[in-house]
Amino acid sequence: MLTEEKRLLRMFYLLSDTMDYKKASELAARLQVSERTVKKDAEQLKDLARKKGCRLEAVRGKGYVLKVEDPQCFEQAKEALDILFCNTEKGYKENPVYRIARAVISREKADEDGYFRLENLAEALYISESDMKKKMAGVREFLGSFGLTLRARPGKGLKLEGDELSRRLCFLELYENHFRKRVVAFRDDKFEEAFEDRGDREEIRNAVLWIIRGSSLEMFDSFLNRMINYTLLMRNRMKAGRRMNREDCLWGQYREELQRSPEYEIGGRIMKALKKFPEFQEDDEETEALCVLLQMWADLEEEDGLKERFPECYEKAQKASGEVVEILTRRWNLPFPDIDPGFARKLEPWFVRIFLQAKYGFCQSRTVGNIVSDNDIKDSVLSMQLADETAQILRSRWEIEINEYSIQLLAVRFFRMISRISYSYIPRRILICARNGKESAWVIADSLKRQLGTEWIGRLTVSGLYEGRKYPPEDYDCLIGSFSPYAYRYTWPYIQVSQIPQPEDCERIRREVVRKGYDLGSVAARCGWDTVWVHRDFAAGQTEGIFQLIAYQWGKNPEEKERLARYFSERRIARIHSQILTLMIPAEDTGRRIFELFLLKKPVTYMEKTVRAVVFAAVDFGGDPKILKMTEQILRKLSTGMEKLAGEVDSDNLMDILTERIREEL
């Protein structure tokens, strides 16, 4: 049945993609079925088309075509199918855990007491009962991150328990980040009913956005969209009798505090604006819940008066940010004072937001969908490492578990700090000559200054070709001229350009002259790697074997070897990006600065992801901002160009090649 349903959706998708006639033979070829099957499915396709705002017509000699009757309904269906089949073609696969969680949360009234049986759920999802049982630990973990639990009762089955706001946030997460990327059958009526918009979604969207944008509140774009979906969910939950009850929520104890906040006033205005739409009603508890969401989803800044508005959370945030900077500085020898003495203060708004989420019980809610998986900040392995370290400090010192989205937002803050670091630049000494005399050389010089600027020039000498011989070669880094190299044998680098330099001439000068001024060589030397090692065609049955090898090779003593082995076994410390698994530790744990690259003979699997290479780095930044920046770029260059790099590098040239790749980026 699942196969047939997906085939119908595929037929609808093929017809909606062109809105032109397609013969049964064309559809059969695309679907890899017989024409007889296509004609047999046509009756069911008519029913599907009606639900999607159109009708299916069959014309002899021409084939099948869709005629749109409800444009809004049709466009929504087409957009959903575009997402579905685009993801299918890209090879995206939905994690079965989210599919099961979606089914669980949309079956709250499986019987009169709210219980459902696992075997019935497995049958409805076309999953074997044994596979279902294997996935239930992951399902419980996901639901638990929202404060939801599954209670088992002999003879009855399972029952989902938790407050209404927790249920709604779980609904939102599954809808926005998992439901819309799934590659299973599109229809899930029970779940979709929770977000039914009755044709007024755009009007609701405009009403809510008008209020938020007219206020002093700043919100992340992703959360603005989430707020719109929340209002649709709120209406349908209210209609179904699933109203908010502050007594069941952690935020209920903060009622008076919430009602004094500006977010409560904004929430009240939103509720008033929604009254004109069917099924919306003003409700104090719903307004308070909106207030909680506006606080948790806001993009906070220090200028927002955080100390006065959230005194308790601000005090904790101030202490936590100071602790984070102090611990990171000590463990990694980070140069915070030289880069940004006020960095701890800049972390405070982010931590206020985290402590607000913890206060209301939603700090660790699992956000693992497309907002996170498509985030390019993961290219910066070092920024993610510092964010992971921050999460560990919050976990151990404040007993707060933050979600992946919060970790990546922290990584953005670290990356911004690192990206502001500049390498020292040695201005270039340039001699420009031309066969047609000094005026001709000035044409070249003026054109280069106009197209490349003048900041990179330390000394500029303009001369005719034969007068140029009087200048000492040791006083210049490069000669630029409009003559062929054999015209005059200069002993320093020469670049030939057109008499009127072309874009390709300027790009070559930028690459071979301007970028050479960055003093990367001395920074690379200061990195001071004691060991750089490339293990080519490394045979590993599993990554745990590599972890043990690293621990027992580099641990300073037997106790340290055992400690490192245990540390590496904690899955939170390893990051996988572009099929590269990276392990980073402070050099104080090994007593040496180490950079090892394991190029695996065969790929292995770790945390359900493919790994083709492993990087181990024991790092000491030496309080030097430039070492910090170079290390970040080295790791990023590995993660974004490993396939080409693997064929070039060995233990002797790895750092030289990576340094030149960094230069190409400047």
PDB file of N, CA, C and O in Angstrom, residues 482-519:
ATOM      1  N   SER A 482      55.101  45.131 -19.537  1.00  0.00           N
ATOM      2  CA  SER A 482      54.275  44.776 -20.693  1.00  0.00           C
ATOM      3  C   SER A 482      55.089  44.116 -21.794  1.00  0.00           C
ATOM      4  O   SER A 482      54.654  44.060 -22.929  1.00  0.00           O
ATOM      5  N   PHE A 483      56.296  43.626 -21.470  1.00  0.00           N
ATOM      6  CA  PHE A 483      57.170  43.013 -22.468  1.00  0.00           C
ATOM      7  C   PHE A 483      57.329  41.529 -22.165  1.00  0.00           C
ATOM      8  O   PHE A 483      57.034  41.062 -21.067  1.00  0.00           O
ATOM      9  N   SER A 484      57.806  40.779 -23.135  1.00  0.00           N
ATOM     10  CA  SER A 484      57.995  39.340 -22.958  1.00  0.00           C
ATOM     11  C   SER A 484      59.153  39.067 -22.013  1.00  0.00           C
ATOM     12  O   SER A 484      60.111  39.860 -21.942  1.00  0.00           O
ATOM     13  N   PRO A 485      59.126  37.973 -21.284  1.00  0.00           N
ATOM     14  CA  PRO A 485      60.167  37.686 -20.289  1.00  0.00           C
ATOM     15  C   PRO A 485      61.580  37.657 -20.866  1.00  0.00           C
ATOM     16  O   PRO A 485      62.536  38.016 -20.186  1.00  0.00           O
ATOM     17  N   TYR A 486      61.711  37.239 -22.145  1.00  0.00           N
ATOM     18  CA  TYR A 486      63.058  37.125 -22.710  1.00  0.00           C
ATOM     19  C   TYR A 486      63.657  38.475 -23.107  1.00  0.00           C
ATOM     20  O   TYR A 486      64.821  38.576 -23.468  1.00  0.00           O
ATOM     21  N   ALA A 487      62.856  39.552 -23.043  1.00  0.00           N
ATOM     22  CA  ALA A 487      63.356  40.860 -23.470  1.00  0.00           C
ATOM     23  C   ALA A 487      64.456  41.390 -22.557  1.00  0.00           C
ATOM     24  O   ALA A 487      65.332  42.131 -22.994  1.00  0.00           O
ATOM     25  N   TYR A 488      64.371  41.021 -21.291  1.00  0.00           N
ATOM     26  CA  TYR A 488      65.413  41.484 -20.367  1.00  0.00           C
ATOM     27  C   TYR A 488      65.441  40.514 -19.197  1.00  0.00           C
ATOM     28  O   TYR A 488      64.409  40.253 -18.583  1.00  0.00           O
ATOM     29  N   ARG A 489      66.603  39.966 -18.872  1.00  0.00           N
ATOM     30  CA  ARG A 489      66.713  38.926 -17.864  1.00  0.00           C
ATOM     31  C   ARG A 489      66.798  39.520 -16.459  1.00  0.00           C
ATOM     32  O   ARG A 489      67.871  39.814 -15.952  1.00  0.00           O
ATOM     33  N   TYR A 490      65.667  39.719 -15.821  1.00  0.00           N
ATOM     34  CA  TYR A 490      65.669  40.189 -14.442  1.00  0.00           C
ATOM     35  C   TYR A 490      65.812  38.997 -13.504  1.00  0.00           C
ATOM     36  O   TYR A 490      65.417  37.878 -13.836  1.00  0.00           O
ATOM     37  N   THR A 491      66.362  39.238 -12.331  1.00  0.00           N
ATOM     38  CA  THR A 491      66.648  38.140 -11.398  1.00  0.00           C
ATOM     39  C   THR A 491      65.624  38.041 -10.278  1.00  0.00           C
ATOM     40  O   THR A 491      65.842  37.328  -9.312  1.00  0.00           O
ATOM     41  N   TRP A 492      64.544  38.785 -10.369  1.00  0.00           N
ATOM     42  CA  TRP A 492      63.464  38.613  -9.389  1.00  0.00           C
ATOM     43  C   TRP A 492      62.166  38.329 -10.141  1.00  0.00           C
ATOM     44  O   TRP A 492      62.117  38.465 -11.355  1.00  0.00           O
ATOM     45  N   PRO A 493      61.096  37.898  -9.436  1.00  0.00           N
ATOM     46  CA  PRO A 493      59.864  37.470 -10.116  1.00  0.00           C
ATOM     47  C   PRO A 493      59.337  38.531 -11.077  1.00  0.00           C
ATOM     48  O   PRO A 493      59.310  39.721 -10.755  1.00  0.00           O
ATOM     49  N   TYR A 494      58.928  38.065 -12.248  1.00  0.00           N
ATOM     50  CA  TYR A 494      58.413  38.975 -13.269  1.00  0.00           C
ATOM     51  C   TYR A 494      57.017  38.530 -13.681  1.00  0.00           C
ATOM     52  O   TYR A 494      56.754  37.352 -13.887  1.00  0.00           O
ATOM     53  N   ILE A 495      56.110  39.509 -13.818  1.00  0.00           N
ATOM     54  CA  ILE A 495      54.751  39.238 -14.292  1.00  0.00           C
ATOM     55  C   ILE A 495      54.484  40.122 -15.505  1.00  0.00           C
ATOM     56  O   ILE A 495      54.580  41.353 -15.429  1.00  0.00           O
ATOM     57  N   GLN A 496      54.144  39.463 -16.605  1.00  0.00           N
ATOM     58  CA  GLN A 496      53.814  40.201 -17.818  1.00  0.00           C
ATOM     59  C   GLN A 496      52.328  40.514 -17.840  1.00  0.00           C
ATOM     60  O   GLN A 496      51.498  39.653 -17.585  1.00  0.00           O
ATOM     61  N   VAL A 497      51.997  41.792 -18.143  1.00  0.00           N
ATOM     62  CA  VAL A 497      50.611  42.220 -18.237  1.00  0.00           C
ATOM     63  C   VAL A 497      50.401  42.933 -19.564  1.00  0.00           C
ATOM     64  O   VAL A 497      51.360  43.286 -20.260  1.00  0.00           O
ATOM     65  N   SER A 498      49.143  43.161 -19.901  1.00  0.00           N
ATOM     66  CA  SER A 498      48.832  43.940 -21.099  1.00  0.00           C
ATOM     67  C   SER A 498      49.179  45.405 -20.853  1.00  0.00           C
ATOM     68  O   SER A 498      49.256  45.865 -19.709  1.00  0.00           O
ATOM     69  N   GLN A 499      49.364  46.145 -21.941  1.00  0.00           N
ATOM     70  CA  GLN A 499      49.660  47.571 -21.790  1.00  0.00           C
ATOM     71  C   GLN A 499      48.544  48.284 -21.029  1.00  0.00           C
ATOM     72  O   GLN A 499      48.784  49.180 -20.219  1.00  0.00           O
ATOM     73  N   ILE A 500      47.323  47.861 -21.270  1.00  0.00           N
ATOM     74  CA  ILE A 500      46.186  48.295 -20.448  1.00  0.00           C
ATOM     75  C   ILE A 500      45.732  47.041 -19.698  1.00  0.00           C
ATOM     76  O   ILE A 500      45.077  46.168 -20.273  1.00  0.00           O
ATOM     77  N   PRO A 501      46.108  46.895 -18.421  1.00  0.00           N
ATOM     78  CA  PRO A 501      45.868  45.641 -17.690  1.00  0.00           C
ATOM     79  C   PRO A 501      44.413  45.188 -17.737  1.00  0.00           C
ATOM     80  O   PRO A 501      43.493  45.973 -17.517  1.00  0.00           O
ATOM     81  N   GLN A 502      44.224  43.898 -18.026  1.00  0.00           N
ATOM     82  CA  GLN A 502      42.911  43.273 -18.108  1.00  0.00           C
ATOM     83  C   GLN A 502      42.549  42.626 -16.763  1.00  0.00           C
ATOM     84  O   GLN A 502      43.411  42.439 -15.904  1.00  0.00           O
ATOM     85  N   PRO A 503      41.272  42.290 -16.556  1.00  0.00           N
ATOM     86  CA  PRO A 503      40.880  41.653 -15.283  1.00  0.00           C
ATOM     87  C   PRO A 503      41.718  40.430 -14.939  1.00  0.00           C
ATOM     88  O   PRO A 503      42.073  40.211 -13.778  1.00  0.00           O
ATOM     89  N   GLU A 504      42.063  39.623 -15.966  1.00  0.00           N
ATOM     90  CA  GLU A 504      42.868  38.438 -15.678  1.00  0.00           C
ATOM     91  C   GLU A 504      44.289  38.813 -15.229  1.00  0.00           C
ATOM     92  O   GLU A 504      44.896  38.097 -14.422  1.00  0.00           O
ATOM     93  N   ASP A 505      44.807  39.943 -15.725  1.00  0.00           N
ATOM     94  CA  ASP A 505      46.113  40.419 -15.261  1.00  0.00           C
ATOM     95  C   ASP A 505      46.041  40.806 -13.785  1.00  0.00           C
ATOM     96  O   ASP A 505      46.926  40.456 -12.988  1.00  0.00           O
ATOM     97  N   CYS A 506      44.989  41.540 -13.431  1.00  0.00           N
ATOM     98  CA  CYS A 506      44.836  41.986 -12.041  1.00  0.00           C
ATOM     99  C   CYS A 506      44.650  40.802 -11.095  1.00  0.00           C
ATOM    100  O   CYS A 506      45.193  40.791  -9.991  1.00  0.00           O
ATOM    101  N   GLU A 507      43.905  39.794 -11.564  1.00  0.00           N
ATOM    102  CA  GLU A 507      43.694  38.622 -10.708  1.00  0.00           C
ATOM    103  C   GLU A 507      45.008  37.884 -10.482  1.00  0.00           C
ATOM    104  O   GLU A 507      45.281  37.399  -9.379  1.00  0.00           O
ATOM    105  N   ARG A 508      45.845  37.808 -11.502  1.00  0.00           N
ATOM    106  CA  ARG A 508      47.139  37.139 -11.339  1.00  0.00           C
ATOM    107  C   ARG A 508      48.032  37.915 -10.376  1.00  0.00           C
ATOM    108  O   ARG A 508      48.708  37.327  -9.527  1.00  0.00           O
ATOM    109  N   ILE A 509      48.014  39.244 -10.468  1.00  0.00           N
ATOM    110  CA  ILE A 509      48.819  40.060  -9.554  1.00  0.00           C
ATOM    111  C   ILE A 509      48.296  39.928  -8.132  1.00  0.00           C
ATOM    112  O   ILE A 509      49.064  39.855  -7.163  1.00  0.00           O
ATOM    113  N   ARG A 510      46.971  39.888  -7.994  1.00  0.00           N
ATOM    114  CA  ARG A 510      46.394  39.696  -6.664  1.00  0.00           C
ATOM    115  C   ARG A 510      46.867  38.367  -6.065  1.00  0.00           C
ATOM    116  O   ARG A 510      47.233  38.292  -4.891  1.00  0.00           O
ATOM    117  N   ARG A 511      46.883  37.329  -6.917  1.00  0.00           N
ATOM    118  CA  ARG A 511      47.235  35.992  -6.441  1.00  0.00           C
ATOM    119  C   ARG A 511      48.732  35.854  -6.168  1.00  0.00           C
ATOM    120  O   ARG A 511      49.141  35.296  -5.152  1.00  0.00           O
ATOM    121  N   GLU A 512      49.568  36.376  -7.078  1.00  0.00           N
ATOM    122  CA  GLU A 512      51.003  36.115  -6.997  1.00  0.00           C
ATOM    123  C   GLU A 512      51.804  37.218  -6.317  1.00  0.00           C
ATOM    124  O   GLU A 512      52.953  36.991  -5.934  1.00  0.00           O
ATOM    125  N   VAL A 513      51.191  38.394  -6.157  1.00  0.00           N
ATOM    126  CA  VAL A 513      51.933  39.506  -5.556  1.00  0.00           C
ATOM    127  C   VAL A 513      51.261  39.989  -4.275  1.00  0.00           C
ATOM    128  O   VAL A 513      51.867  39.988  -3.202  1.00  0.00           O
ATOM    129  N   VAL A 514      49.999  40.410  -4.402  1.00  0.00           N
ATOM    130  CA  VAL A 514      49.313  41.006  -3.254  1.00  0.00           C
ATOM    131  C   VAL A 514      49.231  40.011  -2.097  1.00  0.00           C
ATOM    132  O   VAL A 514      49.615  40.315  -0.965  1.00  0.00           O
ATOM    133  N   ARG A 515      48.754  38.794  -2.365  1.00  0.00           N
ATOM    134  CA  ARG A 515      48.565  37.817  -1.287  1.00  0.00           C
ATOM    135  C   ARG A 515      49.882  37.361  -0.675  1.00  0.00           C
ATOM    136  O   ARG A 515      49.908  36.925   0.469  1.00  0.00           O
ATOM    137  N   LYS A 516      50.945  37.434  -1.426  1.00  0.00           N
ATOM    138  CA  LYS A 516      52.250  37.028  -0.892  1.00  0.00           C
ATOM    139  C   LYS A 516      52.701  37.942   0.244  1.00  0.00           C
ATOM    140  O   LYS A 516      53.597  37.593   1.013  1.00  0.00           O
ATOM    141  N   GLY A 517      52.072  39.102   0.361  1.00  0.00           N
ATOM    142  CA  GLY A 517      52.457  40.023   1.426  1.00  0.00           C
ATOM    143  C   GLY A 517      51.997  39.592   2.807  1.00  0.00           C
ATOM    144  O   GLY A 517      52.509  40.080   3.823  1.00  0.00           O
ATOM    145  N   TYR A 518      51.002  38.692   2.871  1.00  0.00           N
ATOM    146  CA  TYR A 518      50.540  38.222   4.177  1.00  0.00           C
ATOM    147  C   TYR A 518      51.598  37.323   4.806  1.00  0.00           C
ATOM    148  O   TYR A 518      52.072  36.367   4.188  1.00  0.00           O
ATOM    149  N   ASP A 519      51.926  37.629   6.039  1.00  0.00           N
ATOM    150  CA  ASP A 519      53.033  36.956   6.712  1.00  0.00           C
ATOM    151  C   ASP A 519      52.575  35.628   7.318  1.00  0.00           C
ATOM    152  O   ASP A 519      52.561  35.451   8.536  1.00  0.00           O
TER     153      ASP A 519
END
